[in-house]
Every structure is written in structure tokens, then in C-alpha cells.
Amino acid sequence: KKLHVVDLGDAIEGLIHVTTRIDNVVDVVEQTKIYAEAFTEAIEILSKNFEEVHVHMTRGNHSRVSPNKKDSIDKESFEDIIAWFTETKIKGIPNAFYHDNVIHDEIILMNVLGYKIVGVHGHKHNPQTVDKVMATMLGYNPDYILMGHRHHLSEREDSGIEVIQNASMKGVDEYAISIGKVGKAGQKLLVFDKNGR
């Protein structure tokens, strides 16, 4: 009945590597517009098939405005434009709800049937320690942590916290291949009931 759509970032291929800029068929501004339109159209379609659709977003590192991460400011991100567009556009859908990130711009907090779920992009977090970092930061143990960034699927569980690293919609780019990082394009659908995932 309820669907939580979680965008963990890297929706577009931004300015982070010269090779990816050369490989891009569509410039970053156009990518931003295309993705924002497609994403909100998807929310509209989903809202016709669920009683409620809840949208949660965080920014990734591919969407930064500055190619040099040392010169980059987190809030200068093309994905913030996508988030603004999404929030504005879905206001007209009565059963779609956009959720702001309350404790930090880049940390999603959700409660699904009583299960505490955290979402982060993952460029600032190690999948092997993110559970301990989040538990310390939040003051409680989340049940699930959702991550992106590494563009390949991985899961682990430690002390009752499941860390689920999602694949990327786009798979890998030439830069990732050049450093030996490969993975299949994909997304993940998690179904919860009173017994959990």
C-alpha cells in the first residue's frame, strides 16, 4: 500500500572526471533536466498504483558542480536542483509526499512499519563501518542502512543492522572500468511486512 522511493544519488554523470565529460553524450544541465522530468513522471505513475508514495533523496558525488572535489562545496550539486524540482512537481499529487532530510542534508531517515532505515549516498562512508558511525551519530541502532556510490550490489549484516549497497541505474563508466571497478546496472526493491524485510 505504501511505497518509499529512495534516490541515493549519482542520478547524473556530472563534472567529476575529464574522461566522463568527454564520454557524456548529453551535457550536465540537460542530464539534470531529463532526469528530473523522468523521475517525477515515474512518481506520478507510481502514485496511481499505491495508496501513498513517499520520496526520499540524497545527493551523490557525481553531481557536484566543481570537478575538483577539494574545491567542491557539498550544497553546490546539480542533484539539489533535481530534488527541488521533484518536491515542487509532486506537490500536485495528493498521495505523493516529499521528505526533507532533517538531521543532515545527506542522511535520509525513514520509518517503515516500525523499522528504522537510514539512507546515504556512500561516498563519505565505508560499507564496513557505516553501521557503527550511524549508530553513534543517531544515538540508536538503525535496522537497515541503504547505500549507493560504489555502483555494485553488496550486502552485509552485523549486530542486527543490515547494510544494503545498491547497484547503480547506469552501471559503470569508463573511469570506473579504468580503476578496476565493475558491476551490473540495477535497482533494488525491498518489501517489508510486520516480520521485517
Coordinates of C-alpha atoms in Angstrom, one line a residue:
K1 CA 0.0 0.0 0.0
K2 CA 2.9 2.4 0.8
L3 CA 5.9 2.8 -1.4
H4 CA 9.1 4.6 -0.4
V5 CA 11.1 5.7 -3.4
V6 CA 14.8 6.3 -2.3
D7 CA 17.1 8.1 -4.6
L8 CA 20.6 7.6 -3.2
G9 CA 22.4 10.0 -5.6
D10 CA 24.6 9.8 -8.7
A11 CA 21.5 10.3 -10.8
I12 CA 23.5 12.1 -13.4
E13 CA 27.1 11.9 -14.7
G14 CA 28.5 15.3 -13.7
L15 CA 31.8 17.0 -14.0
I16 CA 33.9 14.8 -11.7
H17 CA 36.3 13.3 -14.3
V18 CA 37.5 14.6 -17.6
T19 CA 37.0 11.2 -19.2
T20 CA 33.4 11.1 -18.2
R21 CA 32.8 14.6 -19.5
I22 CA 34.2 13.5 -22.9
D23 CA 32.1 10.3 -22.8
N24 CA 28.9 12.2 -22.0
V25 CA 26.6 12.4 -25.0
V26 CA 24.4 14.8 -23.1
D27 CA 25.7 17.8 -21.1
V28 CA 25.2 18.0 -17.4
V29 CA 22.5 20.7 -17.4
E30 CA 20.5 18.6 -20.0
Q31 CA 21.0 15.5 -17.9
T32 CA 19.7 17.3 -14.9
K33 CA 16.5 18.3 -16.7
I34 CA 16.0 14.9 -18.3
Y35 CA 16.4 13.0 -15.0
A36 CA 14.2 15.5 -13.1
E37 CA 11.4 15.1 -15.6
A38 CA 11.7 11.3 -15.8
F39 CA 11.9 10.9 -12.0
T40 CA 8.8 13.0 -11.4
E41 CA 6.9 11.2 -14.2
A42 CA 7.8 7.9 -12.5
I43 CA 6.5 9.2 -9.2
E44 CA 3.2 10.2 -10.8
I45 CA 2.8 6.8 -12.4
L46 CA 3.6 5.0 -9.1
S47 CA 1.1 7.2 -7.3
K48 CA -1.7 5.7 -9.4
N49 CA -0.8 2.3 -8.2
F50 CA -0.1 2.8 -4.5
E51 CA -2.1 4.5 -1.7
E52 CA 0.9 6.5 -0.7
V53 CA 4.2 7.3 -2.3
H54 CA 7.0 8.7 -0.1
V55 CA 10.0 10.3 -1.8
H56 CA 13.4 10.5 -0.1
M57 CA 16.5 11.8 -1.8
T58 CA 20.2 12.5 -1.1
R59 CA 22.9 13.9 -3.3
G60 CA 25.8 11.8 -4.7
N61 CA 29.3 12.9 -5.6
H62 CA 28.9 12.6 -9.4
S63 CA 26.6 15.7 -9.5
R64 CA 28.9 18.2 -7.9
V65 CA 29.4 21.5 -9.8
S66 CA 33.2 21.6 -9.4
P67 CA 35.3 18.8 -11.0
N68 CA 37.9 19.1 -8.2
K69 CA 36.4 17.6 -5.0
K70 CA 38.8 19.6 -2.9
D71 CA 37.3 22.8 -4.2
S72 CA 33.8 21.4 -4.1
I73 CA 31.0 22.6 -1.7
D74 CA 28.5 19.8 -0.9
K75 CA 25.5 22.0 -1.5
E76 CA 26.7 23.0 -5.0
S77 CA 25.2 20.0 -6.6
F78 CA 23.0 19.5 -9.7
E79 CA 21.1 16.9 -7.7
D80 CA 19.9 19.6 -5.4
I81 CA 18.1 21.1 -8.4
I82 CA 16.6 17.7 -9.1
A83 CA 15.4 17.4 -5.5
W84 CA 13.9 21.0 -5.6
F85 CA 12.2 20.2 -8.9
T86 CA 10.8 16.9 -7.6
E87 CA 9.5 18.4 -4.4
T88 CA 7.8 21.2 -6.3
K89 CA 6.4 19.0 -9.1
I90 CA 4.8 16.3 -6.8
K91 CA 3.0 18.9 -4.6
G92 CA 0.2 18.5 -7.1
I93 CA -0.1 14.7 -6.4
P94 CA -2.3 14.3 -3.4
N95 CA -0.9 10.9 -2.3
A96 CA 2.8 11.7 -3.0
F97 CA 4.9 13.1 -0.2
Y98 CA 8.4 14.6 -0.4
H99 CA 10.5 14.2 2.8
D100 CA 13.3 16.6 3.7
N101 CA 16.4 15.2 5.4
V102 CA 16.2 16.5 8.9
I103 CA 19.4 15.7 10.7
H104 CA 21.7 16.3 7.7
D105 CA 21.3 17.1 4.0
E106 CA 22.9 13.8 3.0
I107 CA 21.2 11.4 5.5
I108 CA 17.8 10.0 4.8
L109 CA 15.8 8.8 7.8
M110 CA 12.7 6.6 7.3
N111 CA 10.4 4.5 9.5
V112 CA 8.8 1.6 7.6
L113 CA 6.4 -0.4 9.7
G114 CA 8.5 0.4 12.8
Y115 CA 11.8 -0.4 11.1
K116 CA 14.4 2.3 11.3
I117 CA 16.0 2.8 7.9
V118 CA 18.9 5.2 7.0
G119 CA 19.9 6.1 3.5
V120 CA 23.2 7.7 2.5
H121 CA 24.9 8.0 -0.8
G122 CA 28.1 6.4 0.5
H123 CA 31.0 8.5 -0.8
K124 CA 31.7 9.6 2.8
H125 CA 31.0 6.2 4.4
N126 CA 32.8 2.9 4.4
P127 CA 30.3 0.0 4.0
Q128 CA 32.2 -1.9 6.7
T129 CA 31.9 0.8 9.3
V130 CA 28.8 2.8 8.3
D131 CA 26.6 0.9 10.8
K132 CA 28.8 1.9 13.8
V133 CA 29.1 5.5 12.5
M134 CA 25.3 5.9 12.0
A135 CA 24.5 4.3 15.4
T136 CA 26.9 6.7 17.1
M137 CA 25.6 9.7 15.2
L138 CA 21.9 8.9 15.6
G139 CA 22.0 7.6 19.2
Y140 CA 20.3 4.3 18.2
N141 CA 20.9 1.3 16.0
P142 CA 19.1 1.5 12.7
D143 CA 17.6 -1.7 11.4
Y144 CA 18.8 -1.1 7.8
I145 CA 21.2 1.2 6.1
L146 CA 20.9 1.8 2.3
M147 CA 23.9 2.9 0.4
G148 CA 24.9 3.7 -3.2
H149 CA 28.1 5.2 -4.6
R150 CA 30.1 2.0 -5.4
H151 CA 27.8 1.1 -8.3
H152 CA 27.7 -2.6 -7.4
L153 CA 25.4 -4.7 -5.2
S154 CA 26.7 -5.8 -1.8
E155 CA 25.0 -6.7 1.5
R156 CA 26.2 -7.5 4.9
E157 CA 24.7 -7.8 8.4
D158 CA 26.4 -7.1 11.7
S159 CA 24.8 -7.0 15.2
G160 CA 21.3 -6.9 13.6
I161 CA 22.0 -4.0 11.3
E162 CA 21.7 -4.8 7.6
V163 CA 23.8 -2.7 5.3
I164 CA 22.5 -2.8 1.7
Q165 CA 24.6 -1.3 -1.0
N166 CA 22.6 -0.8 -4.2
A167 CA 23.8 -1.1 -7.7
S168 CA 23.6 2.0 -10.0
M169 CA 20.9 2.6 -12.6
K170 CA 23.6 3.3 -15.1
G171 CA 26.2 0.7 -14.2
V172 CA 29.8 1.7 -14.5
D173 CA 31.5 4.4 -16.6
E174 CA 34.9 4.4 -18.4
Y175 CA 36.6 5.9 -15.3
A176 CA 35.3 3.1 -13.0
I177 CA 36.5 0.5 -15.5
S178 CA 39.9 2.1 -15.7
I179 CA 40.4 1.6 -11.9
G180 CA 39.0 -1.9 -12.0
K181 CA 35.6 -1.2 -10.5
V182 CA 32.8 -3.1 -12.4
G183 CA 29.2 -4.0 -11.7
K184 CA 25.9 -4.6 -13.4
A185 CA 23.3 -1.8 -13.7
G186 CA 20.4 -2.4 -11.4
Q187 CA 18.0 -1.3 -8.7
K188 CA 16.6 -3.0 -5.7
L189 CA 13.0 -3.4 -4.4
L190 CA 12.7 -4.2 -0.7
V191 CA 9.4 -5.5 0.6
F192 CA 8.6 -5.2 4.3
D193 CA 5.9 -6.6 6.4
K194 CA 5.5 -6.9 10.2
N195 CA 8.2 -9.5 10.3
G196 CA 10.8 -7.3 8.5
R197 CA 12.3 -7.5 5.1

